[in-house]
PDB file of C-alpha atoms and ligand atoms in Angstrom:
ATOM      1  CA  MET A   1      55.756  50.021  50.115  1.00  0.00           C
ATOM      2  CA  LEU A   2      56.695  48.678  53.423  1.00  0.00           C
ATOM      3  CA  ARG A   3      59.988  47.187  54.379  1.00  0.00           C
ATOM      4  CA  THR A   4      59.788  44.370  56.816  1.00  0.00           C
ATOM      5  CA  MET A   5      62.174  44.378  59.667  1.00  0.00           C
ATOM      6  CA  GLY A   6      64.545  41.627  58.724  1.00  0.00           C
ATOM      7  CA  SER A   7      66.459  39.374  60.989  1.00  0.00           C
ATOM      8  CA  ALA A   8      69.009  42.088  61.460  1.00  0.00           C
ATOM      9  CA  GLY A   9      66.212  44.451  62.332  1.00  0.00           C
ATOM     10  CA  VAL A  10      67.980  47.270  60.601  1.00  0.00           C
ATOM     11  CA  VAL A  11      65.928  49.834  58.807  1.00  0.00           C
ATOM     12  CA  VAL A  12      68.226  52.732  58.209  1.00  0.00           C
ATOM     13  CA  ALA A  13      66.970  56.138  57.359  1.00  0.00           C
ATOM     14  CA  GLU A  14      69.101  57.575  54.641  1.00  0.00           C
ATOM     15  CA  ASP A  15      69.424  61.067  55.920  1.00  0.00           C
ATOM     16  CA  THR A  16      70.631  63.525  53.396  1.00  0.00           C
ATOM     17  CA  HIS A  17      72.425  65.883  55.636  1.00  0.00           C
ATOM     18  CA  GLY A  18      70.455  68.876  56.712  1.00  0.00           C
ATOM     19  CA  ARG A  19      67.886  68.697  53.971  1.00  0.00           C
ATOM     20  CA  GLU A  20      64.843  68.257  56.087  1.00  0.00           C
ATOM     21  CA  LYS A  21      62.298  70.815  55.010  1.00  0.00           C
ATOM     22  CA  SER A  22      60.162  70.649  58.062  1.00  0.00           C
ATOM     23  CA  ARG A  23      58.454  73.999  58.324  1.00  0.00           C
ATOM     24  CA  LYS A  24      58.627  75.756  54.977  1.00  0.00           C
ATOM     25  CA  SER A  25      57.063  73.312  52.591  1.00  0.00           C
ATOM     26  CA  GLY A  26      53.447  72.902  53.555  1.00  0.00           C
ATOM     27  CA  TRP A  27      52.267  70.961  50.522  1.00  0.00           C
ATOM     28  CA  LEU A  28      55.587  69.236  50.121  1.00  0.00           C
ATOM     29  CA  TRP A  29      55.412  67.346  53.362  1.00  0.00           C
ATOM     30  CA  PRO A  30      54.944  63.880  51.813  1.00  0.00           C
ATOM     31  CA  VAL A  31      58.174  64.407  49.915  1.00  0.00           C
ATOM     32  CA  GLY A  32      59.838  65.515  53.097  1.00  0.00           C
ATOM     33  CA  VAL A  33      58.696  62.402  54.884  1.00  0.00           C
ATOM     34  CA  MET A  34      60.059  60.230  52.106  1.00  0.00           C
ATOM     35  CA  ALA A  35      63.363  62.071  52.172  1.00  0.00           C
ATOM     36  CA  THR A  36      63.564  61.662  55.893  1.00  0.00           C
ATOM     37  CA  GLY A  37      63.679  57.926  55.441  1.00  0.00           C
ATOM     38  CA  PHE A  38      61.559  54.862  55.747  1.00  0.00           C
ATOM     39  CA  ALA A  39      62.237  54.080  59.366  1.00  0.00           C
ATOM     40  CA  GLY A  40      59.825  56.755  60.462  1.00  0.00           C
ATOM     41  CA  VAL A  41      57.291  55.704  57.868  1.00  0.00           C
ATOM     42  CA  VAL A  42      57.387  52.132  59.074  1.00  0.00           C
ATOM     43  CA  LEU A  43      56.643  53.254  62.597  1.00  0.00           C
ATOM     44  CA  VAL A  44      53.908  55.492  61.285  1.00  0.00           C
ATOM     45  CA  ALA A  45      52.363  52.469  59.632  1.00  0.00           C
ATOM     46  CA  LEU A  46      52.567  50.542  62.861  1.00  0.00           C
ATOM     47  CA  ARG A  47      51.534  53.197  65.302  1.00  0.00           C
ATOM     48  CA  GLY A  48      49.849  55.890  63.290  1.00  0.00           C
ATOM     49  CA  CYS A  49      52.293  58.403  64.668  1.00  0.00           C
ATOM     50  CA  TRP A  50      54.254  60.938  62.654  1.00  0.00           C
ATOM     51  CA  HIS A  51      56.719  61.739  65.413  1.00  0.00           C
ATOM     52  CA  ARG A  52      55.942  65.383  64.991  1.00  0.00           C
ATOM     53  CA  ARG A  53      56.385  66.232  68.623  1.00  0.00           C
ATOM     54  CA  MET A  54      59.765  65.222  69.870  1.00  0.00           C
ATOM     55  CA  SER A  55      60.971  65.828  73.374  1.00  0.00           C
ATOM     56  CA  TRP A  56      63.914  68.009  74.212  1.00  0.00           C
ATOM     57  CA  PRO A  57      67.121  66.041  73.707  1.00  0.00           C
ATOM     58  CA  VAL A  58      67.974  63.768  76.587  1.00  0.00           C
ATOM     59  CA  ARG A  59      71.504  62.725  77.343  1.00  0.00           C
ATOM     60  CA  MET A  60      72.169  59.219  78.517  1.00  0.00           C
ATOM     61  CA  GLN A  61      75.515  57.471  78.896  1.00  0.00           C
ATOM     62  CA  GLY A  62      77.114  59.863  76.459  1.00  0.00           C
ATOM     63  CA  HIS A  63      74.339  59.489  73.910  1.00  0.00           C
ATOM     64  CA  ALA A  64      71.868  62.211  73.134  1.00  0.00           C
ATOM     65  CA  TYR A  65      68.457  61.319  71.864  1.00  0.00           C
ATOM     66  CA  GLN A  66      64.924  62.600  71.510  1.00  0.00           C
ATOM     67  CA  VAL A  67      61.769  60.808  72.460  1.00  0.00           C
ATOM     68  CA  CYS A  68      58.535  61.105  70.503  1.00  0.00           C
ATOM     69  CA  LEU A  69      55.867  62.494  72.785  1.00  0.00           C
ATOM     70  CA  GLY A  70      53.217  60.695  70.812  1.00  0.00           C
ATOM     71  CA  CYS A  71      54.418  57.125  70.776  1.00  0.00           C
ATOM     72  CA  GLY A  72      57.700  57.004  72.653  1.00  0.00           C
ATOM     73  CA  ALA A  73      59.953  56.253  69.681  1.00  0.00           C
ATOM     74  CA  LYS A  74      63.522  57.365  70.221  1.00  0.00           C
ATOM     75  CA  ARG A  75      65.898  58.945  67.779  1.00  0.00           C
ATOM     76  CA  LEU A  76      69.502  59.923  68.142  1.00  0.00           C
ATOM     77  CA  PHE A  77      70.277  63.610  68.365  1.00  0.00           C
ATOM     78  CA  ASP A  78      73.400  65.357  67.186  1.00  0.00           C
ATOM     79  CA  GLU A  79      74.130  68.048  69.723  1.00  0.00           C
ATOM     80  CA  GLU A  80      76.920  69.456  67.623  1.00  0.00           C
ATOM     81  CA  HIS A  81      74.717  70.142  64.621  1.00  0.00           C
ATOM     82  CA  PHE A  82      71.540  70.297  66.661  1.00  0.00           C
ATOM     83  CA  ARG A  83      69.499  67.917  64.624  1.00  0.00           C
ATOM     84  CA  ALA A  84      68.120  64.441  64.931  1.00  0.00           C
ATOM     85  CA  TYR A  85      69.563  61.672  62.809  1.00  0.00           C
ATOM     86  CA  GLY A  86      69.333  57.961  62.257  1.00  0.00           C
ATOM     87  CA  PRO A  87      66.397  55.630  62.527  1.00  0.00           C
ATOM     88  CA  TYR A  88      63.519  55.694  64.963  1.00  0.00           C
ATOM     89  CA  ARG A  89      63.694  52.945  67.533  1.00  0.00           C
ATOM     90  CA  TYR A  90      61.852  52.129  70.705  1.00  0.00           C
ATOM     91  CA  ASP A  91      64.884  50.501  72.218  1.00  0.00           C
ATOM     92  CA  LEU A  92      67.722  52.837  73.106  1.00  0.00           C
ATOM     93  CA  ASN A  93      70.199  49.969  72.996  1.00  0.00           C
ATOM     94  CA  GLU A  94      69.405  49.462  69.340  1.00  0.00           C
ATOM     95  CA  LEU A  95      70.107  53.104  68.673  1.00  0.00           C
ATOM     96  CA  ILE A  96      73.413  52.891  70.484  1.00  0.00           C
ATOM     97  CA  ALA A  97      74.321  49.828  68.452  1.00  0.00           C
ATOM     98  CA  TRP A  98      73.333  51.644  65.268  1.00  0.00           C
ATOM     99  CA  LYS A  99      75.399  54.628  66.304  1.00  0.00           C
ATOM    100  CA  LYS A 100      78.445  52.511  66.995  1.00  0.00           C
ATOM    101  CA  ALA A 101      78.100  50.825  63.628  1.00  0.00           C
ATOM    102  CA  SER A 102      77.845  54.129  61.802  1.00  0.00           C
ATOM    103  CA  ASN A 103      80.619  55.685  63.850  1.00  0.00           C
ATOM    104  CA  THR A 104      83.119  53.069  62.829  1.00  0.00           C
ATOM    105  CA  GLU A 105      82.383  53.914  59.216  1.00  0.00           C
ATOM    106  CA  LYS A 106      82.733  57.629  59.714  1.00  0.00           C
ATOM    107  CA  ARG A 107      85.863  57.453  61.779  1.00  0.00           C
ATOM    108  CA  THR A 108      87.998  57.627  58.660  1.00  0.00           C
ATOM    109  CA  LEU A 109      86.709  61.097  57.892  1.00  0.00           C
ATOM    110  CA  PRO A 110      89.224  63.833  58.612  1.00  0.00           C
ATOM    111  CA  HIS A 111      88.476  65.882  61.655  1.00  0.00           C
ATOM    112  CA  VAL A 112      88.322  69.457  60.444  1.00  0.00           C
ATOM    113  CA  GLU A 113      88.752  72.258  62.868  1.00  0.00           C
ATOM    114  CA  ARG A 114      88.310  75.785  61.724  1.00  0.00           C
ATOM    115  CA  PRO A 115      91.106  77.982  62.946  1.00  0.00           C
ATOM    116  CA  ALA A 116      89.986  81.122  64.669  1.00  0.00           C
ATOM    117  CA  SER A 117      91.095  83.824  62.328  1.00  0.00           C
TER     118      SER A 117
HETATM  119 ZN1   ZN B 201      55.873  58.959  67.367  1.00  0.00          ZN
END
């Protein structure tokens, strides 16, 4: 099953928050890959790269992202929660556009700050 990149070029990985079982589940890894989303799988199909080795997060114009050491795919990185999110893209501008689009949706969420007890 392979989604073609449509005219919009948007292949969004549906990240279920924080559920990536990267290390623990040896035999479960295909499930983990599927849960991680299809964007990575599509790039795997194209490049034969699993994006296993990601660079240390790089910050650029207020955006943090990681770069795959194998093929150069980029992925946004959440410094607050210290995890990567969103689709894999080779073009940083596409990631920034994706981020802006998703940010406008999430902006309605209440900003919760835990009071220091
Ligand atoms: Zn890669």
